[in-house]
CSV table of C-alpha atoms in Angstrom, one decimal:
chain,number,residue,atom,x,y,z
A,1,MET,CA,-28.8,-20.5,-4.3
A,2,LEU,CA,-29.5,-17.7,-1.9
A,3,SER,CA,-32.5,-18.1,0.3
A,4,ARG,CA,-35.1,-15.4,0.8
A,5,MET,CA,-33.7,-14.7,4.4
A,6,GLU,CA,-30.2,-14.4,3.0
A,7,ILE,CA,-31.3,-11.9,0.5
A,8,VAL,CA,-33.1,-9.8,3.2
A,9,GLU,CA,-29.9,-9.9,5.4
A,10,THR,CA,-27.7,-9.0,2.4
A,11,ASN,CA,-29.9,-6.0,1.6
A,12,LYS,CA,-29.7,-4.9,5.2
A,13,MET,CA,-25.9,-5.2,5.2
A,14,ILE,CA,-25.7,-3.1,2.0
A,15,GLN,CA,-27.9,-0.4,3.2
A,16,GLU,CA,-26.6,-0.1,6.8
A,17,SER,CA,-23.1,-1.4,6.9
A,18,ASN,CA,-21.3,-0.5,3.6
A,19,LEU,CA,-21.3,-4.1,2.3
A,20,ASP,CA,-19.9,-4.3,-1.2
A,21,VAL,CA,-18.0,-6.6,-3.6
A,22,ARG,CA,-14.8,-4.7,-3.8
A,23,THR,CA,-13.7,-6.1,-7.2
A,24,ILE,CA,-14.4,-8.4,-10.1
A,25,THR,CA,-11.0,-9.1,-11.5
A,26,MET,CA,-10.6,-11.0,-14.8
A,27,GLY,CA,-7.3,-12.9,-15.1
A,28,ILE,CA,-5.9,-13.2,-18.6
A,29,SER,CA,-2.9,-15.2,-19.7
A,30,LEU,CA,-0.6,-13.5,-22.2
A,31,LEU,CA,1.7,-16.5,-22.8
A,32,ASP,CA,0.2,-17.1,-26.2
A,33,CYS,CA,1.0,-13.5,-27.2
A,34,ALA,CA,4.8,-14.1,-27.1
A,35,ASP,CA,6.7,-12.7,-30.0
A,36,SER,CA,10.3,-11.6,-30.5
A,37,ASP,CA,9.0,-8.4,-32.2
A,38,LEU,CA,8.0,-5.9,-29.5
A,39,LYS,CA,5.4,-4.1,-31.7
A,40,ARG,CA,3.7,-7.4,-32.6
A,41,PHE,CA,3.7,-8.5,-28.9
A,42,ASN,CA,2.1,-5.2,-27.9
A,43,GLN,CA,-0.5,-5.5,-30.6
A,44,ARG,CA,-1.3,-9.1,-29.6
A,45,ILE,CA,-1.7,-8.3,-25.9
A,46,TYR,CA,-3.9,-5.3,-26.7
A,47,ASP,CA,-6.1,-7.4,-29.0
A,48,LYS,CA,-6.5,-10.2,-26.5
A,49,ILE,CA,-7.2,-8.0,-23.5
A,50,THR,CA,-9.7,-5.8,-25.3
A,51,LYS,CA,-11.5,-8.9,-26.7
A,52,LYS,CA,-11.6,-10.9,-23.5
A,53,ALA,CA,-12.6,-8.0,-21.2
A,54,GLU,CA,-14.8,-6.0,-23.6
A,55,ASN,CA,-18.0,-6.8,-21.5
A,56,LEU,CA,-16.4,-7.0,-18.1
A,57,VAL,CA,-17.4,-3.5,-16.9
A,58,LYS,CA,-20.9,-3.7,-18.3
A,59,THR,CA,-21.4,-7.1,-16.8
A,60,GLY,CA,-20.3,-5.9,-13.3
A,61,ASP,CA,-22.6,-3.0,-13.5
A,62,ASP,CA,-25.6,-5.1,-14.7
A,63,ILE,CA,-25.1,-7.6,-11.8
A,64,ALA,CA,-24.9,-4.7,-9.3
A,65,ARG,CA,-28.2,-3.2,-10.6
A,66,GLN,CA,-30.0,-6.6,-10.7
A,67,TYR,CA,-29.0,-7.8,-7.3
A,68,GLY,CA,-28.5,-4.5,-5.5
A,69,ILE,CA,-24.9,-5.5,-4.4
A,70,PRO,CA,-22.4,-2.7,-5.2
A,71,VAL,CA,-19.5,-3.9,-7.3
A,72,VAL,CA,-17.0,-1.1,-6.7
A,73,ASN,CA,-14.2,-2.0,-9.1
A,74,LYS,CA,-13.7,-4.0,-12.3
A,75,ARG,CA,-10.1,-4.9,-12.9
A,76,ILE,CA,-7.8,-7.1,-15.0
A,77,SER,CA,-4.7,-9.1,-14.1
A,78,VAL,CA,-2.3,-10.5,-16.6
A,79,THR,CA,0.6,-12.9,-16.8
A,80,PRO,CA,3.7,-11.3,-15.2
A,81,ILE,CA,5.2,-9.2,-18.0
A,82,ALA,CA,8.7,-10.3,-17.2
A,83,ILE,CA,7.6,-13.8,-18.3
A,84,ALA,CA,5.2,-12.9,-21.1
A,85,ALA,CA,7.6,-10.4,-22.8
A,86,ALA,CA,10.9,-12.4,-22.1
A,87,GLY,CA,11.3,-13.3,-25.7
A,88,CYS,CA,11.0,-9.8,-27.0
A,89,ASP,CA,14.1,-8.3,-28.6
A,90,THR,CA,14.1,-5.1,-26.5
A,91,ASP,CA,15.9,-3.4,-23.6
A,92,SER,CA,12.7,-1.7,-22.2
A,93,TYR,CA,9.2,-2.8,-21.4
A,94,VAL,CA,7.8,0.8,-21.0
A,95,SER,CA,5.9,0.5,-24.3
A,96,VAL,CA,4.3,-2.7,-22.9
A,97,ALA,CA,3.1,-0.8,-19.8
A,98,GLU,CA,1.7,1.9,-22.1
A,99,THR,CA,-0.1,-0.8,-24.1
A,100,LEU,CA,-1.6,-2.3,-20.9
A,101,ASP,CA,-2.7,1.2,-19.9
A,102,LYS,CA,-4.3,1.8,-23.3
A,103,ALA,CA,-6.2,-1.5,-23.1
A,104,ALA,CA,-7.4,-0.8,-19.6
A,105,LYS,CA,-8.8,2.5,-20.7
A,106,GLU,CA,-10.4,1.0,-23.7
A,107,VAL,CA,-12.4,-1.6,-21.7
A,108,GLY,CA,-13.0,0.9,-18.8
A,109,VAL,CA,-11.4,-1.0,-15.9
A,110,ASN,CA,-10.0,0.8,-12.9
A,111,PHE,CA,-6.7,-0.9,-12.9
A,112,ILE,CA,-4.7,-3.6,-14.7
A,113,GLY,CA,-2.1,-5.6,-12.8
A,114,GLY,CA,0.7,-7.8,-13.9
A,115,PHE,CA,3.6,-5.5,-14.8
A,116,SER,CA,5.4,-7.9,-12.5
A,117,ALA,CA,8.5,-10.0,-12.0
A,118,LEU,CA,9.1,-13.1,-9.8
A,119,VAL,CA,12.7,-12.9,-8.7
A,120,GLN,CA,12.8,-14.8,-5.4
A,121,LYS,CA,15.9,-16.8,-6.5
A,122,GLY,CA,17.4,-14.3,-9.0
A,123,CYS,CA,16.8,-12.2,-12.1
A,124,ALA,CA,16.4,-13.7,-15.5
A,125,HIS,CA,16.9,-11.4,-18.5
A,126,GLY,CA,13.3,-10.4,-18.7
A,127,ASP,CA,13.1,-9.7,-15.0
A,128,ASP,CA,16.1,-7.4,-15.2
A,129,ILE,CA,14.4,-5.4,-18.0
A,130,LEU,CA,11.2,-5.1,-16.1
A,131,LEU,CA,12.9,-3.9,-13.0
A,132,SER,CA,14.8,-1.3,-15.0
A,133,SER,CA,11.5,-0.2,-16.7
A,134,LEU,CA,9.5,0.2,-13.5
A,135,PRO,CA,10.3,3.9,-12.7
A,136,GLU,CA,9.4,5.2,-16.1
A,137,ALA,CA,6.5,2.8,-16.7
A,138,LEU,CA,4.7,3.7,-13.5
A,139,SER,CA,5.3,7.4,-14.0
A,140,VAL,CA,3.9,7.6,-17.6
A,141,THR,CA,0.8,5.3,-17.1
A,142,ASP,CA,-2.4,5.8,-15.0
A,143,ARG,CA,-3.9,2.4,-14.5
A,144,VAL,CA,-1.0,0.0,-14.6
A,145,CYS,CA,-0.1,-1.8,-11.4
A,146,ALA,CA,3.2,-3.6,-10.7
A,147,SER,CA,4.5,-6.1,-8.3
A,148,VAL,CA,7.9,-7.8,-7.6
A,149,ASN,CA,8.2,-11.1,-5.6
A,150,ILE,CA,11.6,-11.0,-3.9
A,151,GLY,CA,11.3,-14.0,-1.7
A,152,SER,CA,9.5,-17.2,-0.7
A,153,SER,CA,9.5,-19.8,2.1
A,154,ARG,CA,10.8,-22.4,-0.4
A,155,ASN,CA,13.5,-20.2,-2.0
A,156,GLY,CA,14.7,-17.7,0.6
A,157,LEU,CA,15.2,-14.0,0.0
A,158,ASN,CA,16.9,-12.3,-3.0
A,159,MET,CA,18.7,-9.6,-1.2
A,160,ASN,CA,20.1,-8.1,-4.5
A,161,ALA,CA,16.5,-7.5,-5.5
A,162,VAL,CA,15.6,-6.2,-2.0
A,163,LYS,CA,18.4,-3.6,-2.3
A,164,ARG,CA,17.4,-2.7,-5.9
A,165,MET,CA,13.8,-2.2,-4.9
A,166,GLY,CA,14.7,0.5,-2.4
A,167,ASP,CA,16.4,2.5,-5.2
A,168,ILE,CA,13.5,1.9,-7.6
A,169,ILE,CA,10.8,3.0,-5.1
A,170,VAL,CA,12.7,6.3,-4.5
A,171,ASP,CA,13.1,6.8,-8.2
A,172,ILE,CA,9.4,6.3,-8.8
A,173,ALA,CA,8.6,8.8,-6.0
A,174,GLU,CA,10.9,11.4,-7.5
A,175,ARG,CA,9.3,11.0,-11.0
A,176,THR,CA,5.8,11.4,-9.6
A,177,LYS,CA,6.5,13.9,-6.8
A,178,ASP,CA,4.3,16.6,-8.5
A,179,ASN,CA,1.4,14.2,-8.2
A,180,GLU,CA,1.7,13.1,-4.5
A,181,CYS,CA,4.3,10.4,-5.5
A,182,VAL,CA,1.4,8.4,-6.8
A,183,GLY,CA,3.5,6.0,-8.8
A,184,CYS,CA,4.5,4.3,-5.5
A,185,THR,CA,0.8,3.5,-4.7
A,186,LYS,CA,0.8,1.2,-7.8
A,187,LEU,CA,3.8,-1.0,-6.7
A,188,VAL,CA,3.9,-3.9,-4.2
A,189,VAL,CA,7.0,-5.8,-3.1
A,190,PHE,CA,6.0,-9.4,-2.1
A,191,CYS,CA,7.3,-12.4,-0.3
A,192,ASN,CA,5.3,-15.5,-1.1
A,193,ALA,CA,3.1,-13.8,-3.7
A,194,VAL,CA,0.0,-15.7,-4.7
A,195,GLU,CA,-1.1,-16.3,-8.3
A,196,ASP,CA,-4.9,-15.6,-8.0
A,197,ASN,CA,-5.0,-12.4,-5.9
A,198,PRO,CA,-7.8,-10.1,-7.3
A,199,PHE,CA,-6.7,-7.0,-5.3
A,200,MET,CA,-4.5,-4.3,-6.6
A,201,ALA,CA,-1.8,-3.3,-6.8
A,202,GLY,CA,-0.5,-6.8,-6.3
A,203,ALA,CA,-2.7,-8.8,-8.7
A,204,PHE,CA,-1.1,-10.9,-11.5
A,205,HIS,CA,-2.3,-13.9,-13.4
A,206,GLY,CA,-0.2,-16.9,-12.4
A,207,VAL,CA,1.3,-19.3,-15.0
A,208,GLY,CA,-0.6,-22.1,-13.3
A,209,GLU,CA,-4.0,-20.5,-14.0
A,210,LYS,CA,-6.4,-21.1,-16.9
A,211,ASP,CA,-6.3,-19.0,-19.9
A,212,CYS,CA,-9.0,-16.6,-18.5
A,213,VAL,CA,-10.7,-16.7,-15.1
A,214,ILE,CA,-13.0,-14.5,-12.9
A,215,ASN,CA,-11.7,-13.8,-9.4
A,216,VAL,CA,-13.8,-11.8,-6.9
A,217,GLY,CA,-12.7,-9.9,-3.8
A,218,VAL,CA,-15.4,-9.3,-1.2
A,219,SER,CA,-15.3,-6.7,1.5
A,220,GLY,CA,-17.4,-5.6,4.5
A,221,PRO,CA,-15.5,-4.3,7.6
A,222,GLY,CA,-18.7,-2.2,8.3
A,223,VAL,CA,-20.8,-5.4,8.4
A,224,VAL,CA,-18.4,-7.0,10.9
A,225,LYS,CA,-18.4,-3.9,13.1
A,226,ARG,CA,-22.2,-3.7,13.1
A,227,ALA,CA,-22.4,-7.4,14.1
A,228,LEU,CA,-20.0,-6.9,16.9
A,229,GLU,CA,-22.1,-4.0,18.2
A,230,GLU,CA,-24.8,-6.6,19.0
A,231,VAL,CA,-22.4,-8.6,21.2
A,232,ARG,CA,-20.6,-5.8,23.0
A,233,ASP,CA,-19.0,-7.0,26.2
A,234,ALA,CA,-19.6,-10.6,25.4
A,235,ASP,CA,-16.8,-13.2,25.9
A,236,PHE,CA,-14.2,-14.2,23.2
A,237,GLU,CA,-16.1,-17.3,22.2
A,238,THR,CA,-19.2,-15.3,21.3
A,239,LEU,CA,-17.0,-12.7,19.6
A,240,CYS,CA,-15.4,-15.3,17.4
A,241,GLU,CA,-18.7,-17.0,16.5
A,242,THR,CA,-20.2,-13.7,15.5
A,243,ILE,CA,-17.3,-12.9,13.2
A,244,LYS,CA,-17.5,-16.3,11.6
A,245,ARG,CA,-21.3,-16.1,10.9
A,246,THR,CA,-20.9,-12.6,9.5
A,247,ALA,CA,-18.0,-13.6,7.2
A,248,PHE,CA,-20.2,-16.5,5.9
A,249,LYS,CA,-22.9,-14.0,4.9
A,250,ILE,CA,-20.5,-11.6,3.3
A,251,THR,CA,-18.9,-14.4,1.3
A,252,ARG,CA,-22.2,-15.7,0.1
A,253,SER,CA,-22.9,-12.4,-1.6
A,254,GLY,CA,-19.5,-12.6,-3.3
A,255,GLN,CA,-20.1,-16.1,-4.4
A,256,LEU,CA,-23.4,-15.0,-6.1
A,257,VAL,CA,-21.6,-12.2,-7.9
A,258,ALA,CA,-18.7,-14.4,-9.0
A,259,GLN,CA,-21.0,-17.1,-10.4
A,260,GLU,CA,-23.2,-14.6,-12.3
A,261,ALA,CA,-20.1,-12.9,-13.7
A,262,SER,CA,-18.6,-16.2,-14.7
A,263,ARG,CA,-21.9,-17.3,-16.4
A,264,ARG,CA,-22.6,-14.0,-18.3
A,265,LEU,CA,-19.0,-13.6,-19.5
A,266,ASP,CA,-18.6,-17.3,-20.3
A,267,VAL,CA,-15.3,-17.3,-18.3
A,268,PRO,CA,-14.5,-20.0,-15.7
A,269,PHE,CA,-14.9,-19.0,-12.0
A,270,GLY,CA,-11.6,-18.8,-10.2
A,271,ILE,CA,-11.7,-17.9,-6.5
A,272,ILE,CA,-13.3,-15.7,-3.9
A,273,ASP,CA,-10.9,-13.7,-1.9
A,274,LEU,CA,-12.3,-13.3,1.6
A,275,SER,CA,-10.3,-10.2,2.5
A,276,LEU,CA,-11.9,-7.4,4.6
A,277,ALA,CA,-10.8,-4.3,2.6
A,278,PRO,CA,-11.5,-1.0,4.2
A,279,THR,CA,-12.3,2.4,2.7
A,280,PRO,CA,-11.8,6.0,4.0
A,281,ALA,CA,-15.6,6.1,4.7
A,282,VAL,CA,-16.7,6.3,8.4
A,283,GLY,CA,-18.2,2.9,9.3
A,284,ASP,CA,-16.0,0.9,6.8
A,285,SER,CA,-12.9,0.6,8.9
A,286,ILE,CA,-10.7,-2.2,10.3
A,287,ALA,CA,-9.6,0.1,13.0
A,288,GLU,CA,-13.3,0.6,14.1
A,289,ILE,CA,-13.6,-3.1,14.5
A,290,PHE,CA,-10.6,-3.1,16.9
A,291,GLN,CA,-12.4,-0.3,18.8
A,292,GLU,CA,-15.6,-2.3,18.9
A,293,MET,CA,-13.6,-5.3,20.2
A,294,GLY,CA,-12.5,-3.1,23.2
A,295,LEU,CA,-9.3,-1.2,22.1
A,296,GLU,CA,-9.1,2.5,22.6
A,297,ALA,CA,-7.4,2.9,19.2
A,298,ALA,CA,-5.6,0.8,16.6
A,299,GLY,CA,-2.1,0.3,17.9
A,300,ALA,CA,-3.0,-0.1,21.5
A,301,PRO,CA,-1.7,-3.1,23.4
A,302,GLY,CA,-3.8,-6.1,22.2
A,303,THR,CA,-4.1,-4.9,18.6
A,304,THR,CA,-2.1,-7.8,17.2
A,305,ALA,CA,-4.2,-10.3,19.1
A,306,ALA,CA,-7.4,-8.6,18.0
A,307,LEU,CA,-6.2,-8.7,14.3
A,308,ALA,CA,-5.3,-12.4,14.7
A,309,ILE,CA,-8.8,-13.2,16.0
A,310,LEU,CA,-10.4,-11.2,13.2
A,311,ASN,CA,-8.3,-12.7,10.5
A,312,ASP,CA,-8.7,-16.3,11.6
A,313,ASN,CA,-12.4,-16.2,12.1
A,314,VAL,CA,-13.0,-14.3,8.8
A,315,LYS,CA,-11.3,-17.3,7.1
A,316,LYS,CA,-13.2,-19.9,9.1
A,317,GLY,CA,-16.6,-18.4,8.3
A,318,GLY,CA,-15.9,-17.5,4.7
A,319,VAL,CA,-14.3,-20.7,3.5
A,320,MET,CA,-17.6,-22.6,4.0
A,321,ALA,CA,-19.5,-20.1,1.9
A,322,SER,CA,-17.6,-20.5,-1.4
A,323,SER,CA,-16.7,-23.4,-3.6
A,324,TYR,CA,-13.2,-22.0,-4.2
A,325,VAL,CA,-11.4,-19.7,-1.8
A,326,GLY,CA,-8.0,-18.2,-2.6
A,327,GLY,CA,-6.2,-14.9,-3.1
A,328,LEU,CA,-5.0,-13.4,0.2
A,329,SER,CA,-8.1,-13.7,2.3
A,330,GLY,CA,-8.2,-12.0,5.7
A,331,ALA,CA,-7.9,-8.4,6.9
A,332,PHE,CA,-6.1,-5.6,5.0
A,333,ILE,CA,-4.5,-2.9,7.1
A,334,PRO,CA,-3.7,-0.1,4.6
A,335,VAL,CA,-3.1,3.1,6.5
A,336,SER,CA,-4.3,5.6,3.9
A,337,GLU,CA,-7.4,3.7,3.0
A,338,ASP,CA,-8.9,3.4,6.5
A,339,HIS,CA,-10.0,6.5,8.4
A,340,GLY,CA,-9.5,4.8,11.8
A,341,MET,CA,-6.0,3.8,10.9
A,342,ILE,CA,-5.3,7.3,9.7
A,343,GLU,CA,-6.5,8.8,13.0
A,344,ALA,CA,-4.5,6.2,15.0
A,345,ALA,CA,-1.3,7.1,13.0
A,346,GLU,CA,-1.9,10.8,13.4
A,347,SER,CA,-2.4,10.5,17.2
A,348,GLY,CA,0.7,8.4,17.7
A,349,ALA,CA,-1.2,5.3,18.8
A,350,LEU,CA,-0.1,3.4,15.6
A,351,THR,CA,3.6,3.3,14.7
A,352,LEU,CA,5.5,1.6,11.9
A,353,GLU,CA,6.9,-0.9,14.3
A,354,LYS,CA,3.4,-1.8,15.6
A,355,LEU,CA,2.2,-2.2,12.0
A,356,GLU,CA,5.1,-4.6,11.3
A,357,ALA,CA,4.0,-6.7,14.3
A,358,MET,CA,0.5,-6.7,13.1
A,359,THR,CA,1.5,-8.0,9.7
A,360,CYS,CA,2.6,-11.3,11.3
A,361,VAL,CA,-1.1,-12.1,11.5
A,362,CYS,CA,-2.9,-10.1,8.7
A,363,SER,CA,-3.4,-10.8,5.0
A,364,VAL,CA,-0.5,-8.9,3.6
A,365,GLY,CA,1.8,-6.4,5.3
A,366,LEU,CA,2.8,-2.7,5.3
A,367,ASP,CA,0.3,-1.2,3.0
A,368,MET,CA,0.0,2.4,1.8
A,369,ILE,CA,2.5,3.7,4.3
A,370,ALA,CA,3.8,7.3,3.6
A,371,ILE,CA,7.3,8.0,5.0
A,372,PRO,CA,9.5,11.1,4.9
A,373,GLY,CA,10.8,11.9,1.5
A,374,ASN,CA,14.5,12.0,2.6
A,375,THR,CA,14.4,8.4,3.8
A,376,PRO,CA,17.5,6.6,2.4
A,377,PRO,CA,16.8,3.8,-0.2
A,378,SER,CA,18.7,1.4,2.1
A,379,THR,CA,16.2,2.1,4.9
A,380,ILE,CA,13.3,1.3,2.5
A,381,SER,CA,15.2,-1.9,1.5
A,382,GLY,CA,15.6,-2.8,5.2
A,383,ILE,CA,11.8,-2.3,5.8
A,384,ILE,CA,11.2,-4.6,2.8
A,385,ALA,CA,13.6,-7.2,4.2
A,386,ASP,CA,12.0,-7.2,7.6
A,387,GLU,CA,8.5,-7.8,6.1
A,388,ALA,CA,9.9,-10.5,3.7
A,389,ALA,CA,11.6,-12.3,6.6
A,390,ILE,CA,8.2,-12.4,8.4
A,391,GLY,CA,6.6,-14.0,5.4
A,392,MET,CA,9.5,-16.4,4.7
A,393,ILE,CA,9.8,-17.7,8.2
A,394,ASN,CA,6.0,-18.0,8.8
A,395,ASN,CA,5.1,-19.3,5.4
A,396,LYS,CA,2.7,-16.5,4.7
A,397,THR,CA,2.3,-13.7,2.2
A,398,THR,CA,3.8,-10.4,3.2
A,399,ALA,CA,4.2,-7.2,1.2
A,400,VAL,CA,5.3,-3.6,1.3
A,401,ARG,CA,3.6,-0.7,-0.5
A,402,ILE,CA,5.5,2.3,0.8
A,403,ILE,CA,5.5,5.9,-0.4
A,404,PRO,CA,8.5,8.2,0.2
A,405,ALA,CA,6.8,11.6,0.2
A,406,ILE,CA,9.4,13.7,-1.7
A,407,GLY,CA,9.8,17.2,-0.1
A,408,LYS,CA,7.6,16.3,2.9
A,409,ASP,CA,8.2,15.1,6.5
A,410,VAL,CA,6.4,13.8,9.5
A,411,GLY,CA,3.4,16.0,10.2
A,412,ASP,CA,2.6,16.4,6.5
A,413,LYS,CA,0.4,14.2,4.4
A,414,LEU,CA,-0.3,12.9,0.9
A,415,GLU,CA,-3.8,13.5,-0.4
A,416,TYR,CA,-5.2,11.0,-2.9
A,417,GLY,CA,-9.0,11.0,-2.5
A,418,GLY,CA,-11.3,8.2,-3.5
A,419,LEU,CA,-10.4,4.7,-2.2
A,420,PHE,CA,-6.8,5.8,-1.5
A,421,GLY,CA,-7.9,8.5,1.0
A,422,TYR,CA,-4.9,10.4,2.5
A,423,ALA,CA,-1.7,9.2,4.1
A,424,PRO,CA,-0.2,10.8,7.1
A,425,ILE,CA,3.6,10.7,6.9
A,426,MET,CA,4.9,8.3,9.6
A,427,PRO,CA,8.3,8.5,11.3
A,428,VAL,CA,11.0,6.0,10.4
A,429,ASN,CA,13.8,4.7,12.5
A,430,LYS,CA,16.8,6.8,11.6
A,431,PHE,CA,19.5,4.3,12.5
A,432,SER,CA,21.2,3.0,9.3
A,433,CYS,CA,21.1,-0.5,7.8
A,434,GLU,CA,23.1,0.4,4.7
A,435,LYS,CA,26.0,-2.0,5.4
A,436,PHE,CA,23.6,-4.8,6.0
A,437,ILE,CA,21.7,-4.3,2.8
A,438,ALA,CA,24.9,-3.8,0.8
A,439,ARG,CA,25.9,-7.4,1.5
A,440,GLY,CA,23.8,-8.6,-1.4
A,441,GLY,CA,23.4,-12.2,-2.4
A,442,ARG,CA,20.6,-14.5,-1.3
A,443,VAL,CA,19.4,-15.6,2.1
A,444,PRO,CA,18.8,-19.3,2.0
A,445,SER,CA,15.3,-20.7,2.7
A,446,PRO,CA,14.5,-21.6,6.4
A,447,ILE,CA,15.1,-25.2,7.5
A,448,HIS,CA,11.3,-26.0,7.7
A,449,SER,CA,11.0,-25.4,4.0
A,450,PHE,CA,12.5,-28.8,3.2
A,451,LYS,CA,9.3,-30.9,3.1
A,452,ASN,CA,9.9,-33.1,0.1
């Protein structure tokens, strides 16, 4: 139960520091919808989603009004479609994506995630169909998000899938080039994907989850920045303690929302994701936290260390404030969604290579990165392989959400508005990795994965 003092502090964080609950995400299993007939399968998943989530948006809005805590997004994640639809007699899952889109619009959620495949060791028949369906599916739907897990610390890297994803991403960009290549903003390529992530575009409902759960993602970069202003020029011990205490307070508000949503919807509470998710708004930026910590701009020497400090202490503080912590939990560094990161990229302080180094210690990886539209698919595959290798070797989740800006080059930008903001097009190393990617096959798991 929140104390009176915590309520006062929470209200202050909301009013002055952009505190919000970034998302309430309902995870729904579609395993019991399996059917060999594609039409029946689509009808079953539509009926289940619209029944389970019919009150999700209203409940989120009611909680926000009652407690004064903004609940920015209401979302749904479902069982990876490559698994749920594997028994369907079809060679395309595009109609499944359209059904998910229709259901999402019917219940009013912002996004629905789970048009996904887990191919870390290879592609089953359903995985192959899903990968082939991705370009059309993401170009004809509005709210469907997709993810593909191409590696893990226990299984190594599926380099055939890595190569294929480079081609798929370029195809999606081409199909949606008249709309700022928006299809690519709805696709994440993972290593070590987690089953309870509430954040899009990578959310899916894992097969080890309950039939239906409520997962909540908290935010609050502005709250951390404001707290650090109070200890400007203090030593690192004070800095770390301040971040931990602030993360605890942020997570408590998320725990309250999660418990209320779970009770009102009569759906089990899953996890709180502690991730600091920025927005394009001034004062709600991870990059601004770096500046408050003493860096001139994101990307300056010391940025990776600053991110490691932030990530670790957010987790240390937040884990004590919730009964179940999961998802990704840490700090997101999406370029287009953080005005400070955008400015750093435009000024040259932040490069793709520095972002890659930073992903060794952040929650995910290269996120919402726009690159020149003429970048070869093999180069995109190489970028994915680099990120996946970081995740595989370090036993952490890494991901790539990258956008080839068709017809545009460095100096141009992609304009999205809303939470996506805009993405300055960043230069990419022009030396080729085509022969490396063309090898195919599977990279074995690292030696430290053998723990049985």
